[in-house]
Short mmCIF file of C-alpha atoms in Angstrom, two decimals:
data_model
loop_
_atom_site.label_atom_id
_atom_site.label_comp_id
_atom_site.label_asym_id
_atom_site.label_seq_id
_atom_site.Cartn_x
_atom_site.Cartn_y
_atom_site.Cartn_z
CA MET A 130 -14.77 27.06 -30.47
CA VAL A 131 -18.46 27.70 -29.97
CA MET A 132 -17.15 29.99 -27.11
CA VAL A 133 -14.71 32.10 -28.75
CA VAL A 134 -17.58 32.57 -31.55
CA CYS A 135 -20.34 33.40 -28.58
CA ALA A 136 -17.79 35.75 -26.68
CA GLY A 137 -16.96 37.76 -30.32
CA PHE A 138 -20.34 37.87 -31.44
CA MET A 139 -22.17 39.54 -28.38
CA CYS A 140 -19.29 41.53 -28.20
CA LEU A 141 -20.15 42.63 -32.08
CA ALA A 142 -24.19 43.29 -31.19
CA GLN A 143 -23.35 45.20 -28.22
CA THR A 144 -21.02 47.89 -29.84
CA ALA A 145 -22.95 47.84 -33.55
CA PHE A 146 -26.46 48.85 -30.41
CA ALA A 147 -24.08 51.43 -28.87
CA ALA A 148 -23.23 52.61 -31.97
CA GLN A 149 -26.24 53.55 -33.23
CA ARG A 150 -26.36 57.31 -31.48
CA PHE A 151 -23.05 58.39 -32.88
CA GLY A 152 -22.77 60.41 -35.82
CA GLN A 153 -20.64 59.03 -38.61
CA ASP A 154 -18.48 61.56 -39.23
CA SER A 155 -17.50 62.56 -35.21
CA ALA A 156 -14.69 60.82 -33.10
CA VAL A 157 -16.75 58.39 -31.01
CA TYR A 158 -18.06 56.71 -33.93
CA VAL A 159 -14.27 56.41 -35.18
CA TRP A 160 -13.71 54.93 -31.50
CA MET A 161 -17.21 52.40 -31.56
CA VAL A 162 -15.34 50.96 -34.86
CA PHE A 163 -11.93 50.29 -33.47
CA CYS A 164 -14.28 48.63 -31.22
CA MET A 165 -16.54 46.65 -33.22
CA LEU A 166 -12.59 45.01 -35.54
CA VAL A 167 -11.19 44.41 -31.95
CA ALA A 168 -14.70 42.39 -31.42
CA PHE A 169 -13.73 40.32 -34.24
CA ALA A 170 -11.06 39.25 -32.57
CA ILE A 171 -11.11 39.43 -28.82
CA GLY A 172 -13.03 35.78 -27.76
CA PHE A 173 -9.73 34.60 -29.18
CA LEU A 174 -8.36 35.72 -25.54
CA LEU A 175 -10.57 32.50 -23.88
CA LEU A 176 -7.92 29.58 -25.86
CA ALA A 177 -5.65 31.13 -23.02
CA ARG A 178 -7.67 30.19 -19.63
CA SER A 179 -6.79 26.89 -19.43
CA ARG A 180 -3.02 28.07 -19.38
CA TYR A 181 -3.36 31.38 -17.32
CA PRO A 182 -7.29 31.09 -15.99
CA ARG A 183 -6.01 34.78 -13.68
CA ALA A 184 -4.58 36.78 -16.31
CA THR A 185 -7.05 35.24 -18.58
CA PHE A 186 -9.95 36.43 -16.75
CA VAL A 187 -8.47 39.98 -15.64
CA ALA A 188 -7.65 40.70 -19.32
CA ALA A 189 -11.18 39.94 -19.90
CA CYS A 190 -12.80 41.87 -16.90
CA VAL A 191 -10.82 44.77 -18.29
CA VAL A 192 -12.22 44.54 -21.53
CA VAL A 193 -15.38 44.86 -21.01
CA LEU A 194 -15.07 47.35 -18.41
CA VAL A 195 -13.36 49.76 -21.40
CA PHE A 196 -14.69 48.72 -24.07
CA PRO A 197 -19.01 48.62 -25.13
CA TYR A 198 -18.80 44.88 -25.09
CA ASP A 199 -21.55 42.53 -23.51
CA PRO A 200 -19.74 40.35 -20.28
CA ILE A 201 -20.37 37.27 -21.04
CA LEU A 202 -16.48 37.21 -22.22
CA ALA A 203 -15.83 37.56 -18.60
CA LEU A 204 -18.37 35.76 -17.41
CA MET A 205 -16.79 32.56 -19.68
CA ALA A 206 -13.45 33.90 -17.82
CA LEU A 207 -14.99 33.56 -14.65
CA THR A 208 -15.92 30.47 -14.54
CA ALA A 209 -12.82 28.93 -16.20
CA LEU A 210 -10.61 30.47 -13.69
CA LEU A 211 -13.69 28.36 -10.84
CA ALA A 212 -12.75 26.00 -12.74
CA ARG A 213 -9.49 25.50 -11.90
CA ARG A 214 -8.39 27.30 -8.67
CA ASN A 215 -9.63 25.78 -5.76
CA ASP A 216 -8.79 27.64 -3.46
CA MET A 217 -11.36 29.77 -1.02
CA LYS A 218 -9.54 33.24 -1.31
CA THR A 219 -9.63 33.22 -5.40
CA THR A 220 -13.30 32.31 -5.76
CA VAL A 221 -14.51 34.77 -3.25
CA ARG A 222 -12.13 37.44 -5.34
CA ALA A 223 -13.50 35.99 -8.61
CA ILE A 224 -16.79 35.75 -7.95
CA VAL A 225 -17.26 39.87 -6.50
CA ALA A 226 -14.64 40.87 -8.76
CA GLY A 227 -16.86 39.01 -12.18
CA GLY A 228 -20.66 40.39 -10.17
CA PHE A 229 -19.45 43.75 -10.44
CA VAL A 230 -18.38 43.85 -14.15
CA THR A 231 -21.72 41.46 -15.10
CA LEU A 232 -23.85 44.59 -12.98
CA ALA A 233 -21.65 47.72 -14.69
CA ALA A 234 -21.85 46.17 -18.34
CA GLN A 235 -25.84 45.31 -17.72
CA VAL A 236 -26.70 48.69 -16.62
CA ARG A 237 -24.16 50.42 -18.83
CA ASP A 238 -27.00 49.38 -21.47
CA ALA A 239 -30.04 49.53 -19.41
CA LEU A 240 -29.37 53.75 -19.18
CA ARG A 241 -28.54 53.97 -22.71
CA PRO A 242 -30.76 55.47 -24.73
CA PRO A 243 -33.43 53.46 -26.72
CA GLU A 244 -32.39 53.10 -29.71
CA ALA A 245 -28.68 52.10 -28.66
CA SER A 246 -29.44 50.02 -25.94
CA ILE A 247 -29.69 46.23 -26.57
CA TRP A 248 -32.07 46.22 -23.13
CA HIS A 249 -34.80 48.60 -24.72
CA MET A 250 -35.24 46.64 -27.93
CA VAL A 251 -36.47 43.53 -25.68
CA PHE A 252 -39.26 45.85 -24.44
CA ALA A 253 -39.73 47.54 -27.28
CA LYS A 254 -43.33 47.27 -28.87
CA PRO A 255 -42.51 45.21 -31.85
CA ASP A 256 -42.47 46.85 -36.10
CA THR A 257 -41.90 50.77 -33.90
CA GLY A 258 -38.41 52.36 -34.30
CA SER A 259 -36.20 54.73 -36.94
CA GLN A 260 -35.59 51.51 -39.19
CA TYR A 261 -39.98 51.34 -39.74
CA GLY A 262 -39.87 55.11 -40.34
CA THR A 263 -41.98 55.73 -36.65
CA ASP A 264 -40.83 56.95 -32.36
CA LEU A 265 -39.79 53.95 -30.87
CA ILE A 266 -42.43 53.37 -28.51
CA MET A 267 -41.27 51.04 -25.18
CA LEU A 268 -43.45 48.64 -23.21
CA ALA A 269 -41.42 49.42 -19.82
CA ASP A 270 -40.40 51.97 -17.97
CA ASP A 271 -36.57 52.78 -17.73
CA ARG A 272 -37.09 51.57 -14.10
CA THR A 273 -38.30 48.68 -15.43
CA ILE A 274 -35.78 47.94 -17.87
CA VAL A 275 -32.34 48.77 -15.20
CA ILE A 276 -34.25 46.22 -12.73
CA THR A 277 -34.21 43.18 -15.52
CA ALA A 278 -30.95 44.54 -16.70
CA ILE A 279 -29.79 44.44 -13.14
CA VAL A 280 -31.82 40.26 -12.22
CA ALA A 281 -30.30 39.25 -15.32
CA ALA A 282 -27.05 40.00 -14.52
CA LEU A 283 -27.38 38.26 -11.36
CA LEU A 284 -28.32 35.45 -13.19
CA GLU A 285 -25.92 34.98 -15.34
CA LEU A 286 -23.10 35.15 -12.48
CA ALA A 287 -24.89 32.61 -10.89
CA ILE A 288 -25.11 30.71 -14.14
CA ALA A 289 -21.45 30.96 -14.63
CA THR A 290 -20.21 30.43 -11.51
CA LEU A 291 -21.99 27.31 -10.68
CA ALA A 292 -20.65 26.24 -13.65
CA GLY A 293 -17.25 26.94 -12.86
CA LEU A 294 -17.95 25.10 -9.44
CA HIS A 295 -19.46 22.25 -11.04
CA ILE A 296 -16.77 21.83 -13.27
CA ARG A 297 -14.11 21.74 -10.62
CA SER A 298 -16.39 18.91 -8.33
CA ARG A 299 -15.68 16.84 -11.80
CA ALA A 300 -12.30 17.82 -11.45
CA LEU A 301 -11.66 16.80 -8.20
CA ALA A 302 -14.07 14.39 -8.75
CA SER A 303 -11.98 12.82 -11.42
CA LEU A 304 -8.73 13.56 -9.47
CA ALA A 305 -9.58 11.81 -5.82
CA THR A 306 -10.59 8.68 -8.52
CA ALA A 307 -7.36 8.47 -10.29
CA LYS A 308 -5.61 8.86 -6.44
CA ALA A 309 -7.86 6.65 -5.70
CA ASP A 310 -7.54 4.06 -8.89
CA ALA A 311 -2.75 4.54 -8.15
CA ALA A 312 -3.20 3.90 -3.85
CA ASP A 313 -5.38 0.65 -4.66
CA ALA A 314 -3.15 -0.51 -7.26
CA GLN A 315 -0.12 0.90 -4.74
CA VAL A 316 -2.13 -1.29 -2.20
CA ALA A 317 -2.40 -4.38 -4.64
CA GLN A 318 1.97 -4.28 -5.24
CA LEU A 319 2.45 -3.94 -1.85
CA LYS A 320 0.21 -6.43 -0.71
CA THR A 321 1.90 -9.00 -3.63
CA THR A 322 5.19 -7.66 -2.76
CA ILE A 323 3.67 -8.39 1.53
CA ASP A 324 2.57 -12.08 -0.11
CA SER A 325 6.11 -12.62 -2.19
CA GLN A 326 8.55 -11.32 0.91
CA GLN A 327 5.82 -14.20 3.43
CA LEU A 328 6.43 -16.38 0.64
CA ALA A 329 9.73 -16.13 0.74
CA ASP A 330 10.46 -15.88 4.82
CA ALA A 331 8.11 -19.09 4.61
CA ILE A 332 10.59 -20.72 2.15
CA ALA A 333 14.21 -19.55 3.81
CA THR A 334 12.31 -21.21 7.72
CA GLU A 335 12.04 -24.30 5.88
CA ALA A 336 15.45 -24.04 4.46
CA HIS A 337 16.47 -23.28 8.22
CA ASP A 338 14.44 -25.74 9.86
CA THR A 339 15.39 -29.11 7.57
CA LEU A 340 18.49 -28.28 6.09
CA ALA A 341 20.09 -27.26 9.69
CA HIS A 342 18.66 -30.14 11.20
CA SER A 343 19.82 -32.45 8.79
CA LEU A 344 23.48 -31.19 8.34
CA SER A 345 23.79 -30.97 11.95
CA LEU A 346 23.23 -34.83 12.41
CA LEU A 347 25.21 -35.16 9.33
CA ALA A 348 28.23 -32.74 11.48
CA LEU A 349 27.65 -35.06 14.50
CA ASN A 350 27.71 -38.68 12.97
CA ALA A 351 31.01 -37.10 10.85
CA SER A 352 32.78 -36.39 14.11
CA ALA A 353 31.42 -39.92 15.34
CA LEU A 354 33.12 -41.27 12.50
CA GLN A 355 36.56 -39.62 12.47
CA ALA A 356 37.10 -40.62 16.10
CA GLU A 357 36.20 -44.56 15.27
CA SER A 358 38.99 -43.69 12.79
CA LYS A 359 41.78 -41.90 14.93
CA LYS A 360 40.22 -45.06 17.52
CA LEU A 361 41.14 -48.29 15.34
CA ALA A 362 44.21 -45.87 14.18
CA ALA A 363 45.78 -45.64 17.45
CA GLU A 364 44.85 -49.51 18.20
CA ALA A 365 45.46 -51.56 14.72
CA GLY A 366 48.85 -52.85 16.01
CA SER A 367 47.13 -54.54 18.99
CA LEU A 368 43.42 -55.65 17.31
CA ASP A 369 43.80 -59.20 16.53
CA ALA A 370 41.81 -59.83 12.55
CA GLY A 371 38.76 -59.91 14.37
CA GLN A 372 38.46 -56.87 16.33
CA LEU A 373 39.44 -55.34 12.98
CA ALA A 374 36.36 -56.21 11.50
CA GLY A 375 34.64 -55.68 14.05
CA GLN A 376 35.91 -51.89 14.20
CA ALA A 377 36.02 -52.00 10.36
CA SER A 378 31.67 -52.59 10.12
CA ARG A 379 31.41 -49.82 12.30
CA ILE A 380 32.26 -47.63 10.11
CA ALA A 381 30.55 -48.38 7.21
CA ASP A 382 27.48 -48.78 9.15
CA LYS A 383 28.31 -44.91 9.84
CA THR A 384 29.81 -44.05 6.63
CA GLU A 385 26.37 -45.49 5.47
CA GLU A 386 24.14 -43.97 7.67
CA ILE A 387 25.93 -40.24 6.54
CA ARG A 388 25.89 -41.47 2.88
CA LYS A 389 22.10 -41.44 3.41
CA GLN A 390 21.78 -38.75 5.81
CA ALA A 391 23.84 -36.52 2.84
CA ALA A 392 21.55 -37.77 0.80
CA GLY A 393 18.57 -36.71 2.54
CA ALA A 394 20.14 -33.47 2.91
CA LEU A 395 20.51 -33.34 -0.85
CA ASP A 396 16.48 -34.63 -1.41
CA GLU A 397 15.79 -31.24 0.97
CA ALA A 398 17.96 -28.79 -0.51
CA HIS A 399 16.14 -29.87 -3.73
CA SER A 400 12.57 -29.73 -2.69
CA VAL A 401 13.94 -25.84 -1.47
CA ILE A 402 15.50 -24.78 -4.49
CA ASP A 403 11.84 -26.62 -6.34
CA MET A 404 9.84 -24.04 -3.89
CA LEU A 405 11.80 -21.41 -5.52
CA ARG A 406 11.39 -22.14 -8.55
CA HIS A 407 8.41 -23.24 -8.73
CA PRO A 408 6.68 -20.75 -6.05
CA GLU A 409 3.03 -20.95 -7.41
CA GLN A 410 3.82 -24.35 -5.21
CA ALA A 411 5.49 -23.28 -2.54
CA LYS A 412 2.02 -22.93 -0.40
CA ALA A 413 1.36 -26.31 -1.09
CA GLN A 414 4.66 -28.03 -0.30
CA LEU A 415 4.76 -25.95 2.81
CA ALA A 416 2.20 -27.12 4.48
CA PRO A 417 2.03 -29.50 7.33
CA SER A 418 2.25 -32.64 6.72
CA ASP A 419 3.11 -36.12 8.91
CA GLU A 420 6.72 -35.47 8.40
CA THR A 421 6.48 -31.83 9.60
CA SER A 422 3.78 -32.25 11.72
CA LEU A 423 3.77 -33.41 15.41
CA THR A 424 2.97 -36.75 14.85
CA ARG A 425 4.05 -39.92 17.35
CA GLU A 426 5.21 -41.75 14.20
CA SER A 427 7.23 -37.64 13.42
CA LEU A 428 8.33 -37.28 17.19
CA ASP A 429 10.11 -41.73 17.11
CA ALA A 430 11.81 -40.80 13.77
CA LEU A 431 13.52 -36.98 15.03
CA LEU A 432 14.38 -38.63 18.08
CA GLY A 433 15.63 -41.57 16.37
CA ASP A 434 18.36 -39.44 14.51
CA ALA A 435 19.16 -37.52 17.23
CA ARG A 436 20.10 -41.08 19.23
CA ALA A 437 21.41 -42.63 16.42
CA ALA A 438 24.28 -39.36 15.23
CA GLY A 439 24.92 -39.94 19.14
CA MET A 440 23.25 -37.50 20.87
CA ARG A 441 22.12 -38.21 24.91
CA LEU A 442 18.88 -37.69 25.30
CA ASN A 443 17.47 -37.28 28.55
CA THR A 444 13.20 -37.30 27.40
CA TRP A 445 9.71 -36.59 29.22
CA ILE A 446 7.02 -36.74 27.19
CA ASP A 447 3.33 -37.33 27.99
CA ILE A 448 0.39 -37.18 24.99
CA GLN A 449 -2.92 -37.15 25.34
CA GLN A 450 -4.94 -36.69 22.17
CA LEU A 451 -2.07 -35.77 19.78
CA GLY A 452 -4.25 -36.61 16.56
CA GLN A 453 -6.67 -33.80 17.22
CA LEU A 454 -4.12 -30.96 17.11
CA ASN A 455 -4.38 -28.58 14.68
CA ARG A 456 -1.68 -29.43 12.07
CA GLU A 457 -0.37 -25.68 11.53
CA THR A 458 -0.01 -26.09 15.87
CA GLY A 459 1.27 -29.59 15.44
CA LYS A 460 4.07 -28.06 13.15
CA ILE A 461 5.40 -25.12 14.76
CA ALA A 462 5.70 -27.75 18.18
CA TYR A 463 7.97 -30.19 15.73
CA ARG A 464 10.05 -27.67 14.70
CA VAL A 465 10.52 -26.26 18.23
CA LEU A 466 12.11 -29.75 18.81
CA GLN A 467 14.02 -30.12 15.76
CA GLU A 468 15.29 -26.09 15.94
CA GLY A 469 16.32 -27.16 20.04
CA LEU A 470 18.04 -30.34 19.15
CA THR A 471 20.55 -28.60 16.19
CA ASN A 472 21.15 -25.42 18.11
CA ALA A 473 22.74 -28.04 21.25
CA SER A 474 24.24 -30.49 18.31
CA ARG A 475 25.79 -27.40 16.97
CA HIS A 476 26.47 -25.21 19.86
CA ALA A 477 27.22 -27.98 22.19
CA PRO A 478 28.21 -31.22 20.42
CA GLY A 479 28.37 -34.29 22.60
CA ALA A 480 26.19 -32.66 25.44
CA PRO A 481 23.76 -34.16 27.17
CA VAL A 482 20.24 -33.29 25.81
CA SER A 483 16.51 -32.74 27.60
CA VAL A 484 13.54 -32.72 26.22
CA GLU A 485 10.09 -32.81 27.64
CA LEU A 486 7.38 -32.48 25.57
CA THR A 487 3.29 -32.37 27.03
CA VAL A 488 0.27 -32.30 24.31
CA ASN A 489 -2.98 -32.25 26.03
CA PRO A 490 -5.87 -29.89 25.43
CA THR A 491 -5.68 -28.64 29.13
CA VAL A 492 -2.31 -27.84 29.28
CA GLY A 493 -1.72 -27.46 25.01
CA VAL A 494 1.75 -27.51 23.75
CA HIS A 495 4.21 -27.09 26.12
CA ALA A 496 8.12 -28.18 24.28
CA HIS A 497 11.55 -27.59 26.85
CA VAL A 498 14.79 -28.70 25.08
CA SER A 499 17.56 -27.94 27.26
CA ASN A 500 21.42 -28.61 27.78
CA PRO A 501 24.73 -27.61 29.12
CA THR A 502 27.14 -25.12 27.28
CA ASN A 503 30.07 -27.33 28.64
CA PRO A 504 30.05 -31.44 28.01
CA SER A 505 31.58 -31.96 31.12
CA VAL A 506 28.08 -30.18 33.16
CA PRO A 507 24.70 -32.20 33.69
CA ALA A 508 22.38 -30.79 32.53
CA ALA A 509 20.28 -28.69 34.69
CA SER A 510 16.48 -30.24 35.76
CA ALA A 511 13.97 -28.34 33.74
CA ASP A 512 12.11 -26.68 37.06
CA ALA A 513 15.23 -25.75 38.78
CA THR A 514 16.22 -24.13 35.76
CA ARG A 515 12.99 -22.20 33.68
CA PRO A 516 13.16 -19.20 35.67
CA ALA A 517 16.29 -17.86 34.40
CA MET A 518 15.30 -18.17 31.27
CA ASP A 519 15.01 -14.59 29.44
CA SER A 520 15.77 -13.80 25.16
CA LYS A 521 18.44 -11.00 25.37
CA ASN A 522 20.74 -12.60 26.86
CA ALA A 523 20.50 -15.48 23.61
CA PHE A 524 23.38 -14.89 22.35
CA ARG A 525 24.25 -17.54 20.52
CA THR A 526 20.36 -18.56 18.79
CA GLY A 527 21.08 -17.51 15.02
CA ALA A 528 18.34 -16.76 13.10
CA GLY A 529 16.35 -19.83 13.73
CA LEU A 530 15.44 -18.89 17.58
CA PRO A 531 13.77 -15.16 16.80
CA GLY A 532 12.17 -16.44 13.90
CA LEU A 533 10.54 -19.71 15.98
CA ALA A 534 9.81 -17.30 18.30
CA GLU A 535 8.17 -15.03 16.06
CA ARG A 536 6.18 -18.14 14.26
CA VAL A 537 5.20 -19.18 18.47
CA ARG A 538 3.30 -15.48 18.75
CA GLN A 539 2.02 -15.71 15.42
CA ALA A 540 0.09 -18.51 16.93
CA GLY A 541 -0.68 -16.94 19.91
CA GLY A 542 1.53 -18.72 22.20
CA THR A 543 5.21 -17.90 24.20
CA CYS A 544 9.09 -18.74 23.33
CA ARG A 545 11.59 -18.42 25.59
CA PHE A 546 15.88 -18.73 25.35
CA GLY A 547 18.49 -18.64 26.90
CA PHE A 548 21.03 -19.43 28.96
CA ASP A 549 20.31 -19.50 32.84
CA ALA A 550 22.83 -19.28 36.01
CA ARG A 551 24.16 -22.67 35.73
CA HIS A 552 25.08 -21.68 32.34
CA ALA A 553 22.42 -24.21 30.43
CA PHE A 554 21.23 -23.30 27.31
CA HIS A 555 17.06 -23.63 27.68
CA VAL A 556 13.92 -23.28 24.81
CA ASP A 557 11.03 -22.88 25.90
CA VAL A 558 7.73 -22.37 23.99
CA GLN A 559 3.94 -22.72 25.27
CA LEU A 560 1.37 -23.52 21.75
CA PRO A 561 -2.44 -23.07 22.65
CA TRP A 562 -4.31 -26.85 22.08
CA VAL A 563 -6.27 -25.50 18.94
CA GLU A 564 -7.92 -28.45 17.12
#
């Protein structure tokens, strides 16, 4: 509203001075009266500058040229246009048009007769003029007045232009800040999503590593129990009481072992469910522990459970300075052996399994698990089969080995798995030594 009042006042003042040279009975004077009436409302044109900045500027320029108005109306519209339009072509055209209109309006006033010109009144001697009953005495010639009007017009144009560009720059800065804040918020959201996804992947991996191994051992023991039961049923008629008691005792022991493994698998399932319910505590639960990292005790327990489930193992183990190995690396190495044994028990039950493990600061961690796919085929030596391995043709890996390979890669190691020329399946992992 301040802009509307200022624009209307200056247009009224310019028109009032311009009407001084016309008589009240002339047609031009009627035109001046009409211009003054329009001047009362012309300032409200600026209210449309936000929604229609270009149209408002064009209308203001036309009004200033047609009516004897001050160029402040066009300059305010110019500022609004520059503040709201960012393309260079519009900016240049608006400045040129605004400059032309401002110069035309100011020079037009400076070229009027002294009594009808604001610029002449600026350079008039005080207390002179028709209102004082004397002639108007000028303190400067017409040339000086015109030059001053031109300089003033250029200064007004510069101020309007700089004001518009300043407002535009602030708006662009605010927009850039808003976009940056939105981008930061999006990045934070994506980071949260990625963290959540990584945590979910880690929980899924933990569930696969633990439950799959426990369930595979459970399946092996169940198969052994089934074989024992069938054998007892077939030979029951030819066995005496002592032999029957011995067979029943072995079946009972196997049943108890299955019960313990089922209880362990249930505990592991409860642990996974607890991590899903309390994700904020999951990271602590996923951290390496004595049971999930490669230690002599965990290795003995892993191999012992596999043998107890009926798996035939051929092992070659060379461990040095295991206590100095980083626990994260140790956990990956433990999961390599666990996944290899699980894979063998699921896809080649009854087949002999070769386990090779070398751990020392020079070699790092080298784990190799292999088994023939046909139980009748003897296990091939690691050295003879290792060159033929290729992860691209490993068609029975499921979700475990690809995930394991990714974890090995992230730890700076290499993982190869697949079949060799003799149809034996191999898992070969090399991890760097990290203390």
